[in-house]
Coordinates of C-alpha atoms in Angstrom, one line a residue:
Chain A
X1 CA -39.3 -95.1 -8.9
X2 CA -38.6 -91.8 -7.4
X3 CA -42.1 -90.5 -5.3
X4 CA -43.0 -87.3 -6.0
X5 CA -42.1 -85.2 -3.3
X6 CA -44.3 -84.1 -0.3
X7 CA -44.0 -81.6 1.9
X8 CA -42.8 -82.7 5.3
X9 CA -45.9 -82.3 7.6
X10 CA -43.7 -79.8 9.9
X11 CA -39.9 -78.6 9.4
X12 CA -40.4 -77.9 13.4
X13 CA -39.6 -81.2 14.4
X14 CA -36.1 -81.0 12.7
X15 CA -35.7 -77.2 14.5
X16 CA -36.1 -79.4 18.2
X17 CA -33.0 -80.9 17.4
X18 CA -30.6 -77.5 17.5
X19 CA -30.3 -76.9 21.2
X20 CA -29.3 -73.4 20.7
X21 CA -32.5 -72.0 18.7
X22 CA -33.9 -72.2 21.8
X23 CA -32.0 -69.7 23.3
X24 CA -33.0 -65.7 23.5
X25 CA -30.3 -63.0 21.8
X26 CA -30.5 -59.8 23.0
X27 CA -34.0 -60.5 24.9
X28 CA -35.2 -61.8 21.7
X29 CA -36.3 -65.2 20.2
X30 CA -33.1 -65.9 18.2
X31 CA -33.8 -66.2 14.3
X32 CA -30.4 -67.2 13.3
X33 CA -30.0 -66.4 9.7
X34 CA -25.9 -66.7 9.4
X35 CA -26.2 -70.5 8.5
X36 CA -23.6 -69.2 5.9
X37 CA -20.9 -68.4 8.1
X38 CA -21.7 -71.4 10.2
X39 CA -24.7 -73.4 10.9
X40 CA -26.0 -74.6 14.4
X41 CA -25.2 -78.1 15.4
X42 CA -27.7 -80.7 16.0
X43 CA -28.0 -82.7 19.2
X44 CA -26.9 -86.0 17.2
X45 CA -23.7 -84.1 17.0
X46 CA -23.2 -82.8 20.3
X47 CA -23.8 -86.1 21.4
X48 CA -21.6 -88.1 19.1
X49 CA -18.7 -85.6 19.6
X50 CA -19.4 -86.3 23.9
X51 CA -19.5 -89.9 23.8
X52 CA -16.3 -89.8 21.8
X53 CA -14.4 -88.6 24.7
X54 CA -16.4 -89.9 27.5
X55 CA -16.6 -93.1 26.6
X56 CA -13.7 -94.9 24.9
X57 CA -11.7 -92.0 23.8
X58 CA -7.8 -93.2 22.6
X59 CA -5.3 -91.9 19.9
X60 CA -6.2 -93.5 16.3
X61 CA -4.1 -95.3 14.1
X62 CA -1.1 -96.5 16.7
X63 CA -2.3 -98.9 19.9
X64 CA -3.4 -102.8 19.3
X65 CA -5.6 -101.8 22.9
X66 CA -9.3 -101.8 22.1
X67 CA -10.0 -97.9 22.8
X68 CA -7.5 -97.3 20.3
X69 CA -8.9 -99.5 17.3
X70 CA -12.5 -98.5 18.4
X71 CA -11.8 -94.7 17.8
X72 CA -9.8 -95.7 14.5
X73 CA -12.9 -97.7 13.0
X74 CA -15.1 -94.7 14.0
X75 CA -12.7 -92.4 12.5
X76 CA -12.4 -93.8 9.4
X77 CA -16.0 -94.8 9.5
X78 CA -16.3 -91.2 9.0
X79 CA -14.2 -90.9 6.0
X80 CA -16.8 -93.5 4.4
X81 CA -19.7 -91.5 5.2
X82 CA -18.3 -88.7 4.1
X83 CA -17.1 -90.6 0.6
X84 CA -20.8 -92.2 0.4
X85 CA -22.5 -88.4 0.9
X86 CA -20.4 -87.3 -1.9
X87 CA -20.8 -90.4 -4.5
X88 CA -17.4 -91.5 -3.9
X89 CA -16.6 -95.2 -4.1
X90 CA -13.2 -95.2 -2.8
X91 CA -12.7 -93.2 0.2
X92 CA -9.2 -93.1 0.1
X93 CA -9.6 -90.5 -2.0
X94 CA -11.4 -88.2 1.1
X95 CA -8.4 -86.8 2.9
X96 CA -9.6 -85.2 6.1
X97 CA -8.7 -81.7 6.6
X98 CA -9.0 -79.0 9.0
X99 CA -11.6 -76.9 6.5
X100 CA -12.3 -76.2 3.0
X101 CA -8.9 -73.7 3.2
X102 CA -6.5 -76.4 4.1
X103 CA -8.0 -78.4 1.3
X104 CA -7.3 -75.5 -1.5
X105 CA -3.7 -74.8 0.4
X106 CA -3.2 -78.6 0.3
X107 CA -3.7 -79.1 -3.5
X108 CA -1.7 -76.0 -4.2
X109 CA 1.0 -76.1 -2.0
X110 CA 1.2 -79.8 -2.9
X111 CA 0.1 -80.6 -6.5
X112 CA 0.1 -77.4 -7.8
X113 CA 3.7 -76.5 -7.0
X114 CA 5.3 -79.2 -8.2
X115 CA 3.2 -79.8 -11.4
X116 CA 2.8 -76.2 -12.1
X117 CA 6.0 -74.3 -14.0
X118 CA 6.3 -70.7 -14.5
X119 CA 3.8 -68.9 -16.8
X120 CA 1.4 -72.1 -16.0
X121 CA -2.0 -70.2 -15.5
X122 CA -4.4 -71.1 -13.1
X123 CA -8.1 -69.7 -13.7
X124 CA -10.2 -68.7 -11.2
X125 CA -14.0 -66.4 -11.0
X126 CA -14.4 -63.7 -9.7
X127 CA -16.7 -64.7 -6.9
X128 CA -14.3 -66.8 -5.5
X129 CA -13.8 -66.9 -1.3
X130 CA -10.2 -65.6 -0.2
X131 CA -9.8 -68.9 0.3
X132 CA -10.0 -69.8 -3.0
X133 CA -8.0 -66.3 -4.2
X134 CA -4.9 -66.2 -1.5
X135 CA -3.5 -69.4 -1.8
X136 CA -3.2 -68.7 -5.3
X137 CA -1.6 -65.6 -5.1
X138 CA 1.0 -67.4 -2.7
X139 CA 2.0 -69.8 -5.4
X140 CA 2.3 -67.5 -8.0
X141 CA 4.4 -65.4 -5.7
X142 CA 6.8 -68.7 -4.8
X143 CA 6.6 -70.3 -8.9
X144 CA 5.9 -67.4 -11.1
X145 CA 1.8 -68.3 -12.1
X146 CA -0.3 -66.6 -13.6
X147 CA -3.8 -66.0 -12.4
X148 CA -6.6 -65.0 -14.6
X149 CA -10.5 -64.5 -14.0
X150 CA -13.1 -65.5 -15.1
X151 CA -15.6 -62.1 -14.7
X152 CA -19.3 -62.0 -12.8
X153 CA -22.0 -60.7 -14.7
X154 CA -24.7 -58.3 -13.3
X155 CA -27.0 -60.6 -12.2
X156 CA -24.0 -62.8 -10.4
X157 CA -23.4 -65.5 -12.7
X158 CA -20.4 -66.5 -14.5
X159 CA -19.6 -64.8 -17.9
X160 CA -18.7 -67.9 -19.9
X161 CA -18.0 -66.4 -23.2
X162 CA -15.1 -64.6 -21.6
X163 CA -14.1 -68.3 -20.2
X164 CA -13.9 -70.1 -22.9
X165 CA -11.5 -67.0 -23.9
X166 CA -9.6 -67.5 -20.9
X167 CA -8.4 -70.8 -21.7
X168 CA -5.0 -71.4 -23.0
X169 CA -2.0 -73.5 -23.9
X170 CA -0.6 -72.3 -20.6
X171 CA -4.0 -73.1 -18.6
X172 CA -3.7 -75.7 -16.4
X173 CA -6.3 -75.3 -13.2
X174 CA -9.8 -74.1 -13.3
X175 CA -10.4 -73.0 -9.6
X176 CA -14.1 -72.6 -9.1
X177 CA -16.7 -72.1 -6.3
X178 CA -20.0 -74.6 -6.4
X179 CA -22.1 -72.4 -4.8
X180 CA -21.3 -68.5 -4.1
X181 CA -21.3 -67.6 -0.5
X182 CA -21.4 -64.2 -1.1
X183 CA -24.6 -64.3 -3.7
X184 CA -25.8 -67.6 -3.3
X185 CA -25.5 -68.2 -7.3
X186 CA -25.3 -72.0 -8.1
X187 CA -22.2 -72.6 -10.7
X188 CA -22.6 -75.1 -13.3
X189 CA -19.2 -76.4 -12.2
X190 CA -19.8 -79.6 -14.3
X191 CA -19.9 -77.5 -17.4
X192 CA -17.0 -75.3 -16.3
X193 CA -15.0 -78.8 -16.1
X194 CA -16.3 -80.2 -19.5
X195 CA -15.7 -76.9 -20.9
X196 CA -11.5 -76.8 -19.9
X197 CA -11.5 -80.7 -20.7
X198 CA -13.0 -80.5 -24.3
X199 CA -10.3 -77.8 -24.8
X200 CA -7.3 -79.7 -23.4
X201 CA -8.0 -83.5 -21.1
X202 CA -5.2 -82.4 -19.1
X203 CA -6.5 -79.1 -17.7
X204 CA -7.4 -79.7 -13.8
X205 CA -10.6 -78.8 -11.6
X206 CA -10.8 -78.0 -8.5
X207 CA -14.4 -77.1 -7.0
X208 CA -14.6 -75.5 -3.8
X209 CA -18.0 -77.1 -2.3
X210 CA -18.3 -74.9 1.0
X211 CA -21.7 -74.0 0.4
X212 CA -22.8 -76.4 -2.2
X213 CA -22.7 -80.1 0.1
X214 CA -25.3 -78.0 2.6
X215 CA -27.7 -76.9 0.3
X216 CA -28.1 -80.0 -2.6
X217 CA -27.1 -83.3 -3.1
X218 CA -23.5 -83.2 -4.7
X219 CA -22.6 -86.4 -6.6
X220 CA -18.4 -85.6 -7.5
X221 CA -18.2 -88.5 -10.5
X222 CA -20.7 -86.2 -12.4
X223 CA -19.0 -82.9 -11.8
X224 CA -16.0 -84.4 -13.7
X225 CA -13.5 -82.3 -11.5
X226 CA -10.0 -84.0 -9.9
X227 CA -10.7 -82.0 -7.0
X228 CA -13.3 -81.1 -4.4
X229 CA -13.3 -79.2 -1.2
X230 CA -15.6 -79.1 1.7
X231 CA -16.3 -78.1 5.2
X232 CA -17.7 -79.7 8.2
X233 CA -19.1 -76.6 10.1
X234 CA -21.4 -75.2 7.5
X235 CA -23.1 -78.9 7.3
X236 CA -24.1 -79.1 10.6
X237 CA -20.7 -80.7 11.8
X238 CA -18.1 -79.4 14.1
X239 CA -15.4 -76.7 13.6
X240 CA -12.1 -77.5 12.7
X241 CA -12.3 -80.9 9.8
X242 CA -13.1 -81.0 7.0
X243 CA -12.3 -82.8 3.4
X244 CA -10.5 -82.5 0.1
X245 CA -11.6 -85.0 -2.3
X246 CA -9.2 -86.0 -4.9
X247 CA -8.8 -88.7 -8.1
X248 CA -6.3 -91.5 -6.6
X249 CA -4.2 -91.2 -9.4
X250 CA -3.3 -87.3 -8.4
X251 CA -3.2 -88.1 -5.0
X252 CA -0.7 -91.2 -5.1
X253 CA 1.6 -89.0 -7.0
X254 CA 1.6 -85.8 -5.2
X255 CA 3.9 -85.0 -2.4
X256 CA 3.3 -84.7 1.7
X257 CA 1.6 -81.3 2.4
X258 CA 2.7 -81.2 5.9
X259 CA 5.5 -83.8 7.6
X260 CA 4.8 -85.9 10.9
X261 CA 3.4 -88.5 12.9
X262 CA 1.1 -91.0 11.2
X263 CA 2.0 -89.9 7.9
X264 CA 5.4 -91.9 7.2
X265 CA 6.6 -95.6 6.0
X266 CA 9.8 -95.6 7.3
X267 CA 12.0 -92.8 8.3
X268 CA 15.6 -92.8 9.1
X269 CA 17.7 -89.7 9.5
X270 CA 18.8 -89.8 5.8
X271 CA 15.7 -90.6 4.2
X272 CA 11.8 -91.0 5.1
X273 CA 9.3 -92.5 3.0
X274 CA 5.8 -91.8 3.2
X275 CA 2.4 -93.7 3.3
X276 CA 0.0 -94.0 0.6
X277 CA -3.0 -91.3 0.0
X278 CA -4.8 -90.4 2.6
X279 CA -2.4 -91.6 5.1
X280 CA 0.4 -89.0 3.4
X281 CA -1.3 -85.8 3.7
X282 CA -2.6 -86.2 7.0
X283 CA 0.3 -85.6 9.9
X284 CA 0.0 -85.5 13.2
X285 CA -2.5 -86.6 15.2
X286 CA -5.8 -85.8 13.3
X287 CA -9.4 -84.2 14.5
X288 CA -10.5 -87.6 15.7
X289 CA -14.0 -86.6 17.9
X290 CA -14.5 -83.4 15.1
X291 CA -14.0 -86.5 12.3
X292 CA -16.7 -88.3 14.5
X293 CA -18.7 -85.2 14.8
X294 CA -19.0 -84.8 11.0
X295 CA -20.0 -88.4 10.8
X296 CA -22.8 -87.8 12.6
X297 CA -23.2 -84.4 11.0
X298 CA -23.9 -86.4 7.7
X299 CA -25.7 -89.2 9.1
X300 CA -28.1 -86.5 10.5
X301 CA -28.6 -84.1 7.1
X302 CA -28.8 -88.2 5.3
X303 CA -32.1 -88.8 7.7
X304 CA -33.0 -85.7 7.1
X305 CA -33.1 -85.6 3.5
X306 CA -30.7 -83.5 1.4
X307 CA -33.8 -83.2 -1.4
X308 CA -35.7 -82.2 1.8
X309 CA -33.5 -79.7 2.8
X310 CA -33.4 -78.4 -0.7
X311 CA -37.0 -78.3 -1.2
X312 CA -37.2 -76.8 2.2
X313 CA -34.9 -74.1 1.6
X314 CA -36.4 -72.9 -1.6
X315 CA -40.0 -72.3 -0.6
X316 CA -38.4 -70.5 2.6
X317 CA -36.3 -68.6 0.1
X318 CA -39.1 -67.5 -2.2
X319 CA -41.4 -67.0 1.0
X320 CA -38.1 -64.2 2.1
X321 CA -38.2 -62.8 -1.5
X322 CA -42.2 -61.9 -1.2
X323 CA -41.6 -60.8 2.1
X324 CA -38.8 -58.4 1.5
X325 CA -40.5 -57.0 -1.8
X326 CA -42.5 -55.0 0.8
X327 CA -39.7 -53.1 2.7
X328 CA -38.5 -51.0 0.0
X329 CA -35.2 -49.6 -1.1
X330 CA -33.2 -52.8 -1.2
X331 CA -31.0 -54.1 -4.0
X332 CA -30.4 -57.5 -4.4
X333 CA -27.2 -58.7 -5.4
X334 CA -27.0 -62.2 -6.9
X335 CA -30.7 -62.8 -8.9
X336 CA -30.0 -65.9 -11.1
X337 CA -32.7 -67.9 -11.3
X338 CA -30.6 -71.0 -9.4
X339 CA -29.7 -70.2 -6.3
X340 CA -29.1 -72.1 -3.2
X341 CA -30.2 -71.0 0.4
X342 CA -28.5 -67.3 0.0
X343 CA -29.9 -63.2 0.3
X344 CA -27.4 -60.9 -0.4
X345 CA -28.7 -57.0 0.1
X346 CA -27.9 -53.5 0.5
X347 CA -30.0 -50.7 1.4
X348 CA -30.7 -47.6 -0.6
X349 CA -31.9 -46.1 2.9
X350 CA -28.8 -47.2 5.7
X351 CA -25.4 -48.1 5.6
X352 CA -25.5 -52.0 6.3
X353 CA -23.1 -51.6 9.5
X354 CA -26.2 -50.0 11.1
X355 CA -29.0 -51.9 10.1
X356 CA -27.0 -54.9 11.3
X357 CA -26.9 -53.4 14.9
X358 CA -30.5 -53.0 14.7
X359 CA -31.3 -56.1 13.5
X360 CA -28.7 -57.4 16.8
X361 CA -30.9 -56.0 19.0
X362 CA -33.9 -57.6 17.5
X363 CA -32.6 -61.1 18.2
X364 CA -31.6 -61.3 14.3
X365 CA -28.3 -62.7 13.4
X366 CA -27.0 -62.2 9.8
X367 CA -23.9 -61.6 8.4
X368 CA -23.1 -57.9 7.4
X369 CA -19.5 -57.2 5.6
X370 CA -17.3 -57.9 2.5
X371 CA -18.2 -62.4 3.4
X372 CA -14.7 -62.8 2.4
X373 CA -14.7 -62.0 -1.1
X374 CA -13.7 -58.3 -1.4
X375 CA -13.2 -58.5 -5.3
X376 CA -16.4 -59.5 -5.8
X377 CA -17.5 -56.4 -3.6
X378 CA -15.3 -54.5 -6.1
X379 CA -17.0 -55.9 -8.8
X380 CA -20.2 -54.5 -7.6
X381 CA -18.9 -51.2 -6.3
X382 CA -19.7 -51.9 -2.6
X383 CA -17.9 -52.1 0.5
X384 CA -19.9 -55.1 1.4
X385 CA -23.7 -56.1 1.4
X386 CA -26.1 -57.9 4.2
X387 CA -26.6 -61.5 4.3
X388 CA -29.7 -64.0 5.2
X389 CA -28.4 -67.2 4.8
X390 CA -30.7 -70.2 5.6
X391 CA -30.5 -73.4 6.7
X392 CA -33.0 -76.8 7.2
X393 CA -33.9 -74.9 10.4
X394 CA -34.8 -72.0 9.1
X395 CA -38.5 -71.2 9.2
X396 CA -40.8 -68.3 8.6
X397 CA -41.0 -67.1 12.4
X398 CA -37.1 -66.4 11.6
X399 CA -38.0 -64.4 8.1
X400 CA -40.9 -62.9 9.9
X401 CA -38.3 -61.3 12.3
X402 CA -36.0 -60.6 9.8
X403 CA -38.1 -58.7 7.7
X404 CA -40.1 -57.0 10.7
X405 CA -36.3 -55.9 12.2
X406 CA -35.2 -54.6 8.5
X407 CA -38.9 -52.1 8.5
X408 CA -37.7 -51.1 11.9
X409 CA -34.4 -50.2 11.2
X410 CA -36.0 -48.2 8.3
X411 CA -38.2 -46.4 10.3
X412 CA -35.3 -45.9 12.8
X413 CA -32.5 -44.4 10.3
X414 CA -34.7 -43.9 7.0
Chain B
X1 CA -20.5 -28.2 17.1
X2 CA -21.3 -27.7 20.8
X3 CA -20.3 -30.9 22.7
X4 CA -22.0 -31.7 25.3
X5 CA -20.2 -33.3 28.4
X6 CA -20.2 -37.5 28.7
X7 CA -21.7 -37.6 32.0
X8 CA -24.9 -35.3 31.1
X9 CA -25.3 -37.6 27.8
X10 CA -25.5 -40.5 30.9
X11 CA -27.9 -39.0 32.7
X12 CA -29.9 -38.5 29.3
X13 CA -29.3 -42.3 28.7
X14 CA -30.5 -43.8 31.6
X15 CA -34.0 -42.2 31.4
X16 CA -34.4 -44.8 28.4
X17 CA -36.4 -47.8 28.8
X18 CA -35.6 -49.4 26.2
X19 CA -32.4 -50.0 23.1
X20 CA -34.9 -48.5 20.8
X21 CA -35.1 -45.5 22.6
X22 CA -31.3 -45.7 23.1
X23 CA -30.4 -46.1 19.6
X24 CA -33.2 -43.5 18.3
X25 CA -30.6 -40.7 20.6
X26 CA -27.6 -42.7 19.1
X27 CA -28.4 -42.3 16.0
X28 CA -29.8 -38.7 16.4
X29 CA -26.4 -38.0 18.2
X30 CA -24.7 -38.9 15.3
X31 CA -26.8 -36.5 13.2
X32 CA -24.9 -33.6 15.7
X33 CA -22.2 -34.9 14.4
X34 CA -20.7 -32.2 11.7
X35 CA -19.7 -34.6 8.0
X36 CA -15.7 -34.3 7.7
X37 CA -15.0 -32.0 4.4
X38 CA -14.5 -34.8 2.3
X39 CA -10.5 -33.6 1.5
X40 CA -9.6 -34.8 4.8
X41 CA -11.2 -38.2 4.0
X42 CA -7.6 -39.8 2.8
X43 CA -6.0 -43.0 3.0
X44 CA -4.2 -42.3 5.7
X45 CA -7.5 -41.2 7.6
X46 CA -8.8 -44.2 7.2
X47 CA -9.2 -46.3 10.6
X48 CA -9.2 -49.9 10.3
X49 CA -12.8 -51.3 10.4
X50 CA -14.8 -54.1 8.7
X51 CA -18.2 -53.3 7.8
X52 CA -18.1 -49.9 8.2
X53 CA -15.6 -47.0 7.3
X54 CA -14.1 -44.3 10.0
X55 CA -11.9 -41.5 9.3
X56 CA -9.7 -39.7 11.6
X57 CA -7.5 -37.0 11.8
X58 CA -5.8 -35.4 14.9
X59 CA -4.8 -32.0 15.4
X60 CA -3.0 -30.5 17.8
X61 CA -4.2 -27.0 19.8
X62 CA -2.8 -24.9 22.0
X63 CA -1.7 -26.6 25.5
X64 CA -1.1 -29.7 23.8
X65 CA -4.7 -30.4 23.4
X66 CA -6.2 -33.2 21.1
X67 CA -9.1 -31.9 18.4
X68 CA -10.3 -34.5 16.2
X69 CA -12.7 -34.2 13.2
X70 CA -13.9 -38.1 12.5
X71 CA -16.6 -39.8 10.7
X72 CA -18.1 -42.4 9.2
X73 CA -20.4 -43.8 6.2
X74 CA -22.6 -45.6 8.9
X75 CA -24.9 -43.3 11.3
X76 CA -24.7 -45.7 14.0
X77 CA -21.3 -45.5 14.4
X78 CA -21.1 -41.9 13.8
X79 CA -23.4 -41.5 17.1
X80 CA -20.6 -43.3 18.3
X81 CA -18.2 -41.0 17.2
X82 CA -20.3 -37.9 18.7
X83 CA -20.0 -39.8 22.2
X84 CA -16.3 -40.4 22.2
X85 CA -15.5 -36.9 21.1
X86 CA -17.6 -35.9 24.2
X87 CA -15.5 -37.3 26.1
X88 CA -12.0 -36.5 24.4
X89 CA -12.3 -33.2 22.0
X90 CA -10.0 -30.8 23.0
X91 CA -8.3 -32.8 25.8
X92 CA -4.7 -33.0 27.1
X93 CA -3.4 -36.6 26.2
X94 CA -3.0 -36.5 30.4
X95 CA -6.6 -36.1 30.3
X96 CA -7.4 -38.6 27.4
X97 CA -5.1 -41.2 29.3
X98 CA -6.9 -40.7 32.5
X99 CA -10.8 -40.6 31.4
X100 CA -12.3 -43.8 32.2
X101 CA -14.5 -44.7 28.6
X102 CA -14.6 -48.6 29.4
X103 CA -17.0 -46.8 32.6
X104 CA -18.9 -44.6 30.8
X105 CA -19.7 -46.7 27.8
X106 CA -20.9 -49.1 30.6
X107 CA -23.6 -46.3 31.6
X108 CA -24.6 -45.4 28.5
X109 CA -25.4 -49.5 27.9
X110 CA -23.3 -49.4 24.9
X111 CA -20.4 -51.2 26.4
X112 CA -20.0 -54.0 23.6
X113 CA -19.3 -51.6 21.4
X114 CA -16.0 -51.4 22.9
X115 CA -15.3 -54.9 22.1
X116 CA -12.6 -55.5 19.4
X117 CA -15.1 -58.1 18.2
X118 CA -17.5 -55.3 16.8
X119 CA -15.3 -54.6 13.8
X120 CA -17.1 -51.2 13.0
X121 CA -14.3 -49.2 12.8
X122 CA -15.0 -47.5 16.4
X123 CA -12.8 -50.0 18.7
X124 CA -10.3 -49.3 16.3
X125 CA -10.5 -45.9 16.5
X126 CA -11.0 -45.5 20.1
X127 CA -7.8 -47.3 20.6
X128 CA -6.0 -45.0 18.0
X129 CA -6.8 -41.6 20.0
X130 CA -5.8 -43.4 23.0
X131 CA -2.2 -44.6 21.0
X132 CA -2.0 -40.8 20.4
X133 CA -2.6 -39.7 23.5
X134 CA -0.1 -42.0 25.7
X135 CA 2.8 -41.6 23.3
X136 CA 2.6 -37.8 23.2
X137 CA 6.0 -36.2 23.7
X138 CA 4.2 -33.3 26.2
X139 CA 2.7 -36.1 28.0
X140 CA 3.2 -35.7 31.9

């Protein structure tokens, strides 16, 4: 029996374990609110990612000494971990990657180009990261695709009339984003699936989970997608790994993304064959301590409480909304009723460029620009907007300074 | 619009106490700034920046001398503007190519806005007067 939740007695105790919110920016207390763009790495991961190398650090995968096979069990003790945090049973379906991007590359330089014929269309939304939009455009560019879109509405969610319009004889991809990074809306990605798959089982899904694994508990099985990218850096984990999830049955039949080491059966100058899923689409010798490092990562945000976190994040969310209400002259952009850890603003008063200097100097870090999704800015008519984005650190000294840096940098340029 | 020279601006600036005080007279520098008629804002104007737009245009003057009109949607950086043009308005490219900035910015305590990491537009635009300047034909 599930208990009904409780707040934790003090969120501070979780803050202790980020080293770096202890340190000043600008000869301020630094209120980090760019969790978006990357969040702040707990000591767990520091740690895990220093005893990898300090203490029986060895190339994975190749020696019989024990260094070798310690690192490998770690390693692809990591890939469980990652598989268990994401309600997949059979981890050799997690393919370790370099970041969400690789993952959406990954699937489209190697599923989508040899499954998808000219005229094929892949649909995508229109608030969908440049990683989720470029990789696309290269494909159609090399195979003849075409792309199509499914529109935002005003209040940043999906228009899903015009979806179900979208889909064709020709469709074969629905490309979506879990969680927007740019508005913070939360996607009903397992209807966008069931909606293709009522219309044609053979239709493919592909969720891009960047923002989504960090703010709630994502369970893949009941998306009903074939394919799910995430990140480790924006969960707490280091830069440079991350994972594409996909169904076995894709994988096994898909081609090599990338040739190498560690990747192959058998190679001979005529003829090379390749290892079985993940094995095949990860050449070349892989992120090991970063794989570690997200291990942790996950370990940590699992102890932590991903309900917590949730919880957490939405009272400090609704605590910034009350808070801002009293500056005046902002315009929210994004304001459906689920959203997950994400304020997306412009001023009627400043350009954003400037009140994201001021805010600099105040010690307050947020993310001011086009967040990588420029035709969703077009959508909106903007060049770009201001972002809070929070994490399980977050707490109300940080919104406090936030909203007390935004009044000044009204006073200052108003 | 009556420029006033870098190194009095300096002496202004190091009076402050404070980067309140020294972004109040930034951004009230960039309200001396006179807005570019918005014919000249083109395209090809445009300067490279992230968050914030810059325009440029470059004319040439008697002698060989550089006069820019620039701007920008953000005030900040349009104080920014105002400072640079103190120092190069109506400059030979000799003396464009010779005025230490990285120094001056240093003084005013607005050196990180020199960094190519502040993508506002005004590194990019700094670098695009000095571009002018040192491939100038009638350059000593």
């Amino acid at each position: 029996m599930a208990l009904p939740y409780q707040e934790p007695a003090d969120m501070t105790i979780f803050r202790a374990d980020f080293p770096v919110l202890a340190h000043k920016m600008n000869d301020r207390p630094l209120a980090y609110l760019d969790s978006g763009a990357s969040a702040q790495k707990p000591l767990i991961v520091i740690n895990a990612i220093r005893d990898a190398y300090e203490s029986h650090y060895a190339n994975i995968h190749r020696g019989l000494y024990h260094f070798s096979q310690a690192m490998t069990y770690e390693f692809e003790r990591a890939r469980k971990k990652v598989a268990d945090f994401l309600g997949v049973d059979d981890e050799r379906e997690i393919v370790f990657t370099r970041n969400a991007t690789e993952g959406i590359n990954l699937v489209a330089q190697s599923w989508a180009r040899t499954a998808l014929k000219p005229g094929d269309e892949v649909i995508l939304t229109g608030m969908e990261h440049h990683a989720n939009i470029v990789p696309w455009q290269l494909l159609r560019d090399q195979i003849g695709i075409v792309l199509k879109m499914i529109p935002v509405r005003e209040d940043g969610t999906l228009d899903l009339a015009v979806y179900k319009g979208l889909l064709s004889e020709r469709t074969r991809l629905v490309a979506a984003v879990h969680v927007s990074n740019a508005l913070g809306t939360v996607n009903d990605v397992a209807a966008l699936a069931k909606t293709a798959k009522t219309f044609n089982p053979a239709i493919r899904i592909l969720i891009d989970g960047s923002q989504a694994v960090v703010h709630r508990a994502v369970d893949i099985p009941a998306i009903g997608c074939d394919f799910y990218v995430m990140t480790g850096h924006k969960l707490y984990g280091p830069t440079g790994i991350g994972a594409l999830w996909g169904r076995y049955d894709l994988l096994a039949a898909m081609p090599p993304y990338q040739g190498g080491g560690d990747m192959i059966e058998r190679v001979t100058f005529e003829e090379t064959t390749y290892k079985d899923p993940p094995a095949r689409f990860e050449a070349g010798t892989p992120a090991i301590a970063e794989a570690i490092g997200l291990g942790a990562a996950i370990d940590y945000v699992r102890m932590v409480g991903i309900e917590v976190i949730a919880i957490h994040e939405k009272q400090i969310y609704d605590y910034t909304m009350a808070q801002l209400a009293t500056v005046g002259g902002l315009r929210f952009y994004g304001t459906a009723p689920d959203k997950a850890g994400i304020i997306s603003l412009t001023a009627d008063w400043a350009h954003i460029s400037d009140i994201g200097m001021i805010l600099d100097q105040c010690g307050v870090a947020v993310r001011t620009g086009h967040h990588c999704c420029m035709p969703l800015m077009q959508r909106f008519e903007i060049d770009g907007t201001l972002r809070a984005s929070l994490g399980l650190y977050t707490n109300k000294d940080d919104i406090d300074a936030f909203v007390g840096a935004l009044k000044k940098a009204k006073e200052m340029l108003g | 619009m009556a420029l006033k020279k870098l190194d009095e601006l300096i002496e202004d600036f190091s009076l402050f106490e404070d980067w309140e005080e020294r972004y109040a007279y930034l951004i009230e520098c960039g309200r001396q700034l006179p807005p570019m008629v918005e014919s000249l804002k083109t395209e090809g104007a445009i300067v490279k920046g992230c968050t914030s737009r810059v325009w440029l245009v470059a004319e040439r003057r008697p002698k060989g001398r550089f006069h820019f009109i620039a701007d920008s949607d953000a005030q900040i950086v349009r104080g920014l503007i105002y400072l640079l043009l103190c120092a190069y308005q109506d400059k030979t490219p000799a003396e464009i190519a010779g005025y230490d900035i990285e120094s001056a910015f240093e003084r005013l305590g607005l050196y990180q806005h020199l960094s190519p990491n502040r993508r506002n537009g005004f590194f990019a635009m700094m670098e695009k007067i000095r571009t002018l300047a040192s491939t100038s034909p009638d350059r000593p």
